[in-house]
CSV table of C-alpha atoms and ligand atoms in Angstrom, one decimal:
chain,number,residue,atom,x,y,z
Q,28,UNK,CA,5.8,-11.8,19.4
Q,29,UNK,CA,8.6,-14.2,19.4
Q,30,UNK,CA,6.8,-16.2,17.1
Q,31,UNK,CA,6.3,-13.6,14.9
Q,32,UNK,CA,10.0,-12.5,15.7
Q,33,UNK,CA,11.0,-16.3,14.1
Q,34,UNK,CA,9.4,-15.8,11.1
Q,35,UNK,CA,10.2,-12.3,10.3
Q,36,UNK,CA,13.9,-12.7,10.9
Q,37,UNK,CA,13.6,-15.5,8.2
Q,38,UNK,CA,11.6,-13.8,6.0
Q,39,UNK,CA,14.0,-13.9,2.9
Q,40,UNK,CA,14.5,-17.8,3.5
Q,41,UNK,CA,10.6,-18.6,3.5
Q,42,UNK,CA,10.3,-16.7,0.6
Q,43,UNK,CA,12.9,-19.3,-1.3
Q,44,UNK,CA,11.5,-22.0,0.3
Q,45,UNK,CA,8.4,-21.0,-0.1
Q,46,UNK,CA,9.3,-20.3,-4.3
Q,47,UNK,CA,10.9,-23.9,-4.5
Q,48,UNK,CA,8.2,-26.0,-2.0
Q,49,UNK,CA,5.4,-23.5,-3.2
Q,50,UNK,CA,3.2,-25.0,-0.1
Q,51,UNK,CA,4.6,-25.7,3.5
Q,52,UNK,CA,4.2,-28.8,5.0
Q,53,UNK,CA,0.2,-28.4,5.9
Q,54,UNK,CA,-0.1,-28.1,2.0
Q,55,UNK,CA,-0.8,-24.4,2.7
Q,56,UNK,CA,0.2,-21.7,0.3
Q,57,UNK,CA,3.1,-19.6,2.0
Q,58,UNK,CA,1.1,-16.5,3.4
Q,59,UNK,CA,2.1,-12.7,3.3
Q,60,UNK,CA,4.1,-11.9,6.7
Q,61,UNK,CA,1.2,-9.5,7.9
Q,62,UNK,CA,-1.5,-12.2,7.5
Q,63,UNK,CA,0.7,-14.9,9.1
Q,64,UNK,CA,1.0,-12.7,12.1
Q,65,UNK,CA,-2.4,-11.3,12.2
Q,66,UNK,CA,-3.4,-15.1,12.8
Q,67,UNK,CA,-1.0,-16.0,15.3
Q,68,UNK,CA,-2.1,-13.1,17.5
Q,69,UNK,CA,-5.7,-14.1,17.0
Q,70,UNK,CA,-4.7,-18.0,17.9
Q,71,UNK,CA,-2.8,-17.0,20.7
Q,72,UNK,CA,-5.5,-14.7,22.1
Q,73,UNK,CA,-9.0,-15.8,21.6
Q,74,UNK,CA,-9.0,-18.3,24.6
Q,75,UNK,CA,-7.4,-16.9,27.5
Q,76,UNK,CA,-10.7,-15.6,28.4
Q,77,UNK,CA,-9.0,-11.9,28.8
Q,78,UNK,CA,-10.9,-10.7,25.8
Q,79,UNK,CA,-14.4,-10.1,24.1
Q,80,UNK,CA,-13.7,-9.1,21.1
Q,81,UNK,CA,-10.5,-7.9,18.5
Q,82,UNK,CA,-9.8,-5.5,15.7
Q,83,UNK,CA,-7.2,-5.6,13.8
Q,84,UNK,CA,-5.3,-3.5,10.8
Q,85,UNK,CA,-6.2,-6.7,8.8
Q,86,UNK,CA,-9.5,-7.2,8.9
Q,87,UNK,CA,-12.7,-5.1,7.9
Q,88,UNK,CA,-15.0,-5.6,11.2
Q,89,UNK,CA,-14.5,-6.8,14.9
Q,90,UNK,CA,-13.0,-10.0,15.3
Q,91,UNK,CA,-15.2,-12.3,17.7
Q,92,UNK,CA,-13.9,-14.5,20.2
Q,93,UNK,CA,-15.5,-18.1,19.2
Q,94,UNK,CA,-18.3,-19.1,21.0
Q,95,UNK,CA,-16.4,-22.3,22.5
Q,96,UNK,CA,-14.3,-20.0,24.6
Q,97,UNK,CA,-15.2,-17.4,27.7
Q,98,UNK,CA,-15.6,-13.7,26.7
Q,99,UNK,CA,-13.3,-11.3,29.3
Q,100,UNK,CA,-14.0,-7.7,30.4
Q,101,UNK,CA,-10.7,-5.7,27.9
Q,102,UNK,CA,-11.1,-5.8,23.5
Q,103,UNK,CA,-7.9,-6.1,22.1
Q,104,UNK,CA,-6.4,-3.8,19.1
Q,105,UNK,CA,-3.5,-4.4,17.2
Q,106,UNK,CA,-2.2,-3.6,13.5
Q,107,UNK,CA,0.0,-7.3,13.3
Q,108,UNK,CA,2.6,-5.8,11.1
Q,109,UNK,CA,3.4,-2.6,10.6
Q,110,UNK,CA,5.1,-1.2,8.0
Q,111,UNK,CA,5.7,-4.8,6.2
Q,112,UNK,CA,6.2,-3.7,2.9
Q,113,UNK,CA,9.7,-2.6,4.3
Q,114,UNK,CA,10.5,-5.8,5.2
Q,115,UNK,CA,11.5,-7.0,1.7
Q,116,UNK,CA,14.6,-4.8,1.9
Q,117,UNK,CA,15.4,-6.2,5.3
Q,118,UNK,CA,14.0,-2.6,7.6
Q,119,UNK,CA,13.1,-3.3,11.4
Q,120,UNK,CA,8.9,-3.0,11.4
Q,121,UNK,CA,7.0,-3.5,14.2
Q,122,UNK,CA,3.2,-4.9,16.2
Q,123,UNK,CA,1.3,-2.7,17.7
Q,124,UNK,CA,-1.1,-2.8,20.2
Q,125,UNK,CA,-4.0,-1.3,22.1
Q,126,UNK,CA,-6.0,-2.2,25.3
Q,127,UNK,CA,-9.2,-0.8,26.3
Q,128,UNK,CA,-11.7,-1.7,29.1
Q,129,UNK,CA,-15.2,-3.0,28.0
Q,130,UNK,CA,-17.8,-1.0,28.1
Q,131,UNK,CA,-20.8,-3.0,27.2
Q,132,UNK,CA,-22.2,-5.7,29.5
Q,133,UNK,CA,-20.2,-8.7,30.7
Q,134,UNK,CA,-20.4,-12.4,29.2
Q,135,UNK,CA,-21.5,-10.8,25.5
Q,136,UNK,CA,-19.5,-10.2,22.1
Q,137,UNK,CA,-18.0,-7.0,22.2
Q,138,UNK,CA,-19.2,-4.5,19.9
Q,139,UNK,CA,-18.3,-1.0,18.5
Q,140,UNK,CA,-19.1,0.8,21.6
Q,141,UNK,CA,-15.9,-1.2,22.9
Q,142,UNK,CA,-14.2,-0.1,20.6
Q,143,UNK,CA,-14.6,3.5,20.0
Q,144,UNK,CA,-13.2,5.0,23.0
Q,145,UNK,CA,-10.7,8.0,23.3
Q,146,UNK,CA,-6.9,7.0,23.5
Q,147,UNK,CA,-6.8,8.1,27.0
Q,148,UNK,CA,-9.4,5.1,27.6
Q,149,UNK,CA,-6.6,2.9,26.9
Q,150,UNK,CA,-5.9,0.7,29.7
Q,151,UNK,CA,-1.9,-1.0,28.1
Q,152,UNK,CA,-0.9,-0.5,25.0
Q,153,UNK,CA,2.7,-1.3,23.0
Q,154,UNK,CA,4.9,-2.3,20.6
Q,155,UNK,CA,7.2,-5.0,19.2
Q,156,UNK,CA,10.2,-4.2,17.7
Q,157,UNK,CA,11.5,-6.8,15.3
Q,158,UNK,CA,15.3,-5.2,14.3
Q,159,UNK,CA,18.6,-5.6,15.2
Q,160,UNK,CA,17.2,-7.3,18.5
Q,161,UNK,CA,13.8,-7.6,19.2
Q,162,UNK,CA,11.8,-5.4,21.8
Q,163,UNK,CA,8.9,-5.2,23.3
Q,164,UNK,CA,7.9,-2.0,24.9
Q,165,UNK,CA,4.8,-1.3,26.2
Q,166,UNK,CA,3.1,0.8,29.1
Q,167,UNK,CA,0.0,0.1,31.6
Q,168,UNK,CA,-0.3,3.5,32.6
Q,169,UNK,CA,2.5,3.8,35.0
Q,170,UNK,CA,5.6,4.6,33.2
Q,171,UNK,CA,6.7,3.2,29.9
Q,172,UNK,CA,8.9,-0.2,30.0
Q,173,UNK,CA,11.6,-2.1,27.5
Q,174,UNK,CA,12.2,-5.7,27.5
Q,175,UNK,CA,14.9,-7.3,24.9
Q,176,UNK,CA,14.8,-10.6,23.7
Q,177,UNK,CA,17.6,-13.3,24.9
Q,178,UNK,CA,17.1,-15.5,22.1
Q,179,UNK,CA,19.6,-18.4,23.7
Q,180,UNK,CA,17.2,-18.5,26.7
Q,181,UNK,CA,13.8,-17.0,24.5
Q,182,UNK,CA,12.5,-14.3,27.0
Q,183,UNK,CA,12.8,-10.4,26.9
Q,184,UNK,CA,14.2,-9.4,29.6
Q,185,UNK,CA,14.0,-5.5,31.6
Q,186,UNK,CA,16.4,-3.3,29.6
Q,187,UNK,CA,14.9,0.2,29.8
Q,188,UNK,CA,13.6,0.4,33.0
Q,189,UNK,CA,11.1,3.9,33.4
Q,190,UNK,CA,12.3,5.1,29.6
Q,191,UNK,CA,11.5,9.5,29.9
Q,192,UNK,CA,11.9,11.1,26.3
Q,193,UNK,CA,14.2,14.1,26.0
Q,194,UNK,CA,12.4,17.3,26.8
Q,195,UNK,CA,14.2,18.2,23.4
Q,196,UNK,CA,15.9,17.3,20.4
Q,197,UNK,CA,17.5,18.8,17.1
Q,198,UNK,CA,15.7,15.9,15.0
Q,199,UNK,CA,12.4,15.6,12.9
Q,200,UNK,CA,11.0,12.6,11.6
Q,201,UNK,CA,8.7,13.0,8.2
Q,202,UNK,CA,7.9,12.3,4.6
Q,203,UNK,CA,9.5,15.2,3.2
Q,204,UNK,CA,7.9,13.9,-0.1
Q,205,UNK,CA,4.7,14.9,0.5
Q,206,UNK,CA,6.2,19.0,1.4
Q,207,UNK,CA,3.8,20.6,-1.3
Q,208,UNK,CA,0.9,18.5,-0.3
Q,209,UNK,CA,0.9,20.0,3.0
Q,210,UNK,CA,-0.3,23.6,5.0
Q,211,UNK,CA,1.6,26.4,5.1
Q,212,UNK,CA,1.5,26.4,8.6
Q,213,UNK,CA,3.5,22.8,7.8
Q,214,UNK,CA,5.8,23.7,5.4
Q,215,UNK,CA,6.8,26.9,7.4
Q,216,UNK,CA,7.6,24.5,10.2
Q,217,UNK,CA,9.8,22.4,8.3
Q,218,UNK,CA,11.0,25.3,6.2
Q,219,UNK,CA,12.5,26.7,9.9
Q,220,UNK,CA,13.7,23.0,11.2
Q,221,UNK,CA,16.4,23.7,8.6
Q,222,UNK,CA,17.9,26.8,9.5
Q,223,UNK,CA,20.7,27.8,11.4
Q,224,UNK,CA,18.9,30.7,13.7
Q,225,UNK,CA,21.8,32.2,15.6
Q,226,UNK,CA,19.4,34.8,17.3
Q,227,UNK,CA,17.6,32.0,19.0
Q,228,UNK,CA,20.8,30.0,19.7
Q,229,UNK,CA,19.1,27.7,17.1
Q,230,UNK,CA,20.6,25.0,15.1
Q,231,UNK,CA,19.0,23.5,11.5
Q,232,UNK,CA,17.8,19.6,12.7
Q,233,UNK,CA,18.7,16.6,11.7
Q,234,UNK,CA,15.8,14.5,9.4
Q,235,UNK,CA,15.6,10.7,11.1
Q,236,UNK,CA,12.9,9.1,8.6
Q,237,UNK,CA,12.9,5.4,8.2
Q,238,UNK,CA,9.2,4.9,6.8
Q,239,UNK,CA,8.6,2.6,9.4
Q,240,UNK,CA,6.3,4.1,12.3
Q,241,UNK,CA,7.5,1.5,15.0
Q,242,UNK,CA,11.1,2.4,14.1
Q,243,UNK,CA,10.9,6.3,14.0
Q,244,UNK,CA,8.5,6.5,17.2
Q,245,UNK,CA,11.0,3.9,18.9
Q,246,UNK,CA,14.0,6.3,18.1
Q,247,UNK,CA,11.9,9.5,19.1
Q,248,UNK,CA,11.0,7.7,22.4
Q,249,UNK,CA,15.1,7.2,23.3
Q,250,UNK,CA,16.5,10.4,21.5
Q,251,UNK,CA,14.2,12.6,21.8
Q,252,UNK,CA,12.6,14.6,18.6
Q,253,UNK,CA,9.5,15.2,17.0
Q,254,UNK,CA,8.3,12.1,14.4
Q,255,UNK,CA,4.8,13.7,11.9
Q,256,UNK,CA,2.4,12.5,9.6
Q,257,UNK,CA,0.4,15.1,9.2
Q,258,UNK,CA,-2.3,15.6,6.8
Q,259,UNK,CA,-2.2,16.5,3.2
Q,260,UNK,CA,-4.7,17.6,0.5
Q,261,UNK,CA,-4.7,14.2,-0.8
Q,262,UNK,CA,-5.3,12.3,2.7
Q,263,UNK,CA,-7.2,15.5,4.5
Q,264,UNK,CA,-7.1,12.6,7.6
Q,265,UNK,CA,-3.4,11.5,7.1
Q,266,UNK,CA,-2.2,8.1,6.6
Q,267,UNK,CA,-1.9,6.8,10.3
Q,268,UNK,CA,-4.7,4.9,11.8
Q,269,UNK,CA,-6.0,6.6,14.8
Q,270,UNK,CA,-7.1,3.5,16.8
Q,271,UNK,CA,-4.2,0.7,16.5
Q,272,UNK,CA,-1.1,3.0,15.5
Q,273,UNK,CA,-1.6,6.6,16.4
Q,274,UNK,CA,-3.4,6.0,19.7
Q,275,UNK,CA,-1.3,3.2,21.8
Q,276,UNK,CA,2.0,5.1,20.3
Q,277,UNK,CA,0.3,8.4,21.7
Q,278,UNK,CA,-0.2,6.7,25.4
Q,279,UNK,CA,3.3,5.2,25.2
Q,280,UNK,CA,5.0,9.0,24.3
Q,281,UNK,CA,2.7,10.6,26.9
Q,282,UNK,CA,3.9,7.6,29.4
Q,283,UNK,CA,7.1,8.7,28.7
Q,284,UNK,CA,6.8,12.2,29.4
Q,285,UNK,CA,6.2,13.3,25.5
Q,286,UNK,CA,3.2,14.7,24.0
Q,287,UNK,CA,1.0,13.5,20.7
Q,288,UNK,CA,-1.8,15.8,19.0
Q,289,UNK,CA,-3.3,16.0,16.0
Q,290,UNK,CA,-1.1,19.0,14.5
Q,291,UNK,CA,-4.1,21.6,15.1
Q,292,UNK,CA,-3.4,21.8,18.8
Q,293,UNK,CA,-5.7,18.7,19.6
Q,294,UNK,CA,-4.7,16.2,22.3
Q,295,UNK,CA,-4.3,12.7,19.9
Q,296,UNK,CA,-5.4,11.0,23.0
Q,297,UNK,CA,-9.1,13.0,23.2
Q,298,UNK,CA,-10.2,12.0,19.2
Q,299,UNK,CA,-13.3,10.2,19.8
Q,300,UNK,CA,-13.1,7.7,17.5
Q,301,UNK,CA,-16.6,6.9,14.9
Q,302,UNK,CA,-14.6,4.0,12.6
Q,303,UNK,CA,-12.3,0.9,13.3
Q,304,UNK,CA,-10.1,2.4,10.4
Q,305,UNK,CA,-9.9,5.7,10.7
Q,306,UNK,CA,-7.0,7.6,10.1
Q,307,UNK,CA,-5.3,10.7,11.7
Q,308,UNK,CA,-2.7,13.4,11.8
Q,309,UNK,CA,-0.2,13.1,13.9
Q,310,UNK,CA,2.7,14.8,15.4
Q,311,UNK,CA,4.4,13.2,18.4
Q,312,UNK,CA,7.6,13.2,20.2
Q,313,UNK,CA,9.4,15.4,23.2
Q,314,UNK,CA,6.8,18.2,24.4
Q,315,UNK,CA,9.3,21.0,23.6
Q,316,UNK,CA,9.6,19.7,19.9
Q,317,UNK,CA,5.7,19.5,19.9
Q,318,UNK,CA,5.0,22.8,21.3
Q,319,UNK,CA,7.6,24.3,17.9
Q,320,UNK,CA,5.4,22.2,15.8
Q,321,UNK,CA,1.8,23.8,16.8
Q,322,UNK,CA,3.5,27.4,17.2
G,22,LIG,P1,5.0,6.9,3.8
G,22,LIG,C1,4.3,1.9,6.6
G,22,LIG,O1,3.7,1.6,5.4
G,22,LIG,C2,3.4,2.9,7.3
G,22,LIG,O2,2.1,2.4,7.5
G,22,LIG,C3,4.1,3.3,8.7
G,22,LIG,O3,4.7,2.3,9.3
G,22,LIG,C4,5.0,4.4,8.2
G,22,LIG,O4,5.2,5.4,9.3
G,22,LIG,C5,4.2,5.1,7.1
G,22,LIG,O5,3.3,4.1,6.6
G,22,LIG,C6,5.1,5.5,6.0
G,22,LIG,O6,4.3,6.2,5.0
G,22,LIG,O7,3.9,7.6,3.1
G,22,LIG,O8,6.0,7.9,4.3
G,22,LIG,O9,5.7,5.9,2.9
C-alpha cells in the first residue's frame, strides 16, 4: 500500500516522465497504475507462505503461488486499483481486499472451491485509501479499524479506533444517471430521498457521489448514509463485483454496525458466489438507511 501510495500520489509526474523517457530505467514501458499495483501486491505476496492462491480485478483466472515458494492455508482477493480511471483528474481511489480460509487440502494450488465462498466466509478484508492522506482500514472480524499514514516516519498509525457507522443519515450515495434504467421500486426510493415529508419529520437528503466506491463507502462508514449500485436493465447484475469489492466492503459495513444486501432484501454477505467476476447489486450503509431502501 505505501508503495502503491508513492506512485499514485505521483501519478501526473510519471506520466511526463514517462512521455519524455518513454521507458523507465529497466527499459520497461511505463505501465497503467492498476497493472503496476496489481503486480506489486502479487510480488509482495506470493512468498510469505500465508497464501495458496490469488484473484485479482486484473486478471481472468486464479493467480498461483509459484511453485518455488510454500502454499498457506487463506487465498487472497483484491481488485489493485479501484476506480483508477478517476485518478487522471487527481480523485482519491482505493485497494481492496478479501480474505478467505482455504477450503481444499493443505500443501496444494488453491482452486475455485477457495474461492467461491459466501462473504460471511471472509476471514479480513479492507481497504486502502489513497486521498488527501492515505488509510488503511480493514476488519478481522472483531470491529472495524483505521490507520493513517505518517509519511515522515512511513507507517499508518491507529486513528479510528472501533469506527461504528451512524444508525442514520440524511445522505445517499448513487449514479443518478442511470434513474430511468432502474425499478420502480428504485426510482420511487430516490424519488422520496428528495422530499421534504413534514408528516414524518422528514427532510429531502443530501446526494454524496464521487464515482469512486473506496471513497463513497469510506464516507458512508464515518457519516453515516446509504451508498447503491443497484441493478439496471442494461447490467441486470449491476456493475460492482461481488467477490473483491462488494463483499470485503459488505464485512467491513456489517463490522461496523451497518448493513449490505443486494437491494431485493438479500443479505450481500449470503451470495454464494459461481464466478471470479461476477457482479452484484448493492446497497450498503447505516441499517436504518438500508431498511428505507428495501421498504
Ligand atoms: P459509474 C469505478 O470505475 C467503479 O468501479 C467504482 O469505483 C465506482 O463506484 C463505480 O465504478 C462508478 O460507476 O457507473 O457510476 O461511473
Amino acid at each position: 500500500i505505501k508503495i502503491i501510495n508513492r506512485d499514485v500520489s505521483r501519478a501526473g509526474l510519471v506520466d511526463i516522465l514517462g512521455s519524455t523517457q518513454m521507458t523507465n530505467i529497466q527499459g520497461e514501458e511505463v505501465q497503467k497504475l492498476d497493472e503496476f499495483a496489481n503486480g506489486v501486491i502479487y510480488r509482495a505476496m506470493d512468498h510469505g507462505g500465508h497464501l495458496c492462491g490469488m484473484a485479482s480485478e486484473e486478471n481472468e483466472d486464479i493467480l498461483p503461488i509459484p511453485s518455488e515458494y510454500p502454499k498457506g492455508k487463506y487465498v487472497l482477493l483484491f481488485d489493485p486499483l479501484d476506480g483508477s480511471s478517476n485518478i487522471d483528474v487527481n480523485v482519491s481511489i482505493g485497494t481492496i481486499f478479501s480474505i478467505l480460509r482455504r477450503v481444499t487440502p493443505e500443501g496444494t494450488d488453491g482452486t475455485k472451491d477457495d474461492f467461491f465462498q459466501p462473504g460471511y466466509k471472509q476471514i479480513a478484508a479492507g481497504y486502502a485509501i489513497y486521498g488527501p492522506s492515505a488509510m488503511l482500514v480493514y476488519t478481522a472480524g472483531r470491529g472495524v479499524y483505521g490507520f493513517t499514514l505518517d509519511p515522515s516516519v512511513g507507517e499508518f498509525l491507529l486513528s479510528h479506533d472501533n469506527i461504528r457507522i451512524p444508525e442514520h443519515k440524511g445522505i445517499y450515495s448513487v449514479n443518478e444517471g442511470n434513474y430511468n434504467k432502474w425499478s420502480e421500486g428504485m426510482r420511487n426510493y430516490i424519488d422520496w430521498c428528495k422530499k421534504d415529508i413534514p408528516e414524518e419529520n422528514k427532510k429531502a437528503y443530501s446526494l454524496r457521489y464521487i464515482g469512486s466506491m473506496v471513497a463513497d463507502v469510506h464516507r458512508t462508514l464515518l457519516y453515516g448514509g446509504v451508498f447503491l449500485y443497484p441493478a439496471d436493465v442494461k447490467s441486470h447484475k449491476g456493475k460492482l463485483r461481488l467477490l473483491y469489492e462488494a463483499n470485503p466492503m459488505s464485512f467491513i459495513i456489517e463490522q461496523a454496525g451497518g448493513k449490505a444486501t443486494d437491494g431485493q432484501g438479500n443479505r450481500l454477505l449470503e451470495i454464494v458466489p459461481d464466478g471470479l467476476h461476477q457482479r452484484t447489486p448493492l446497497v450498503v450503509g447505516s441499517p436504518k438507511n438500508v431498511d428505507e431502501v428495501e421498504r
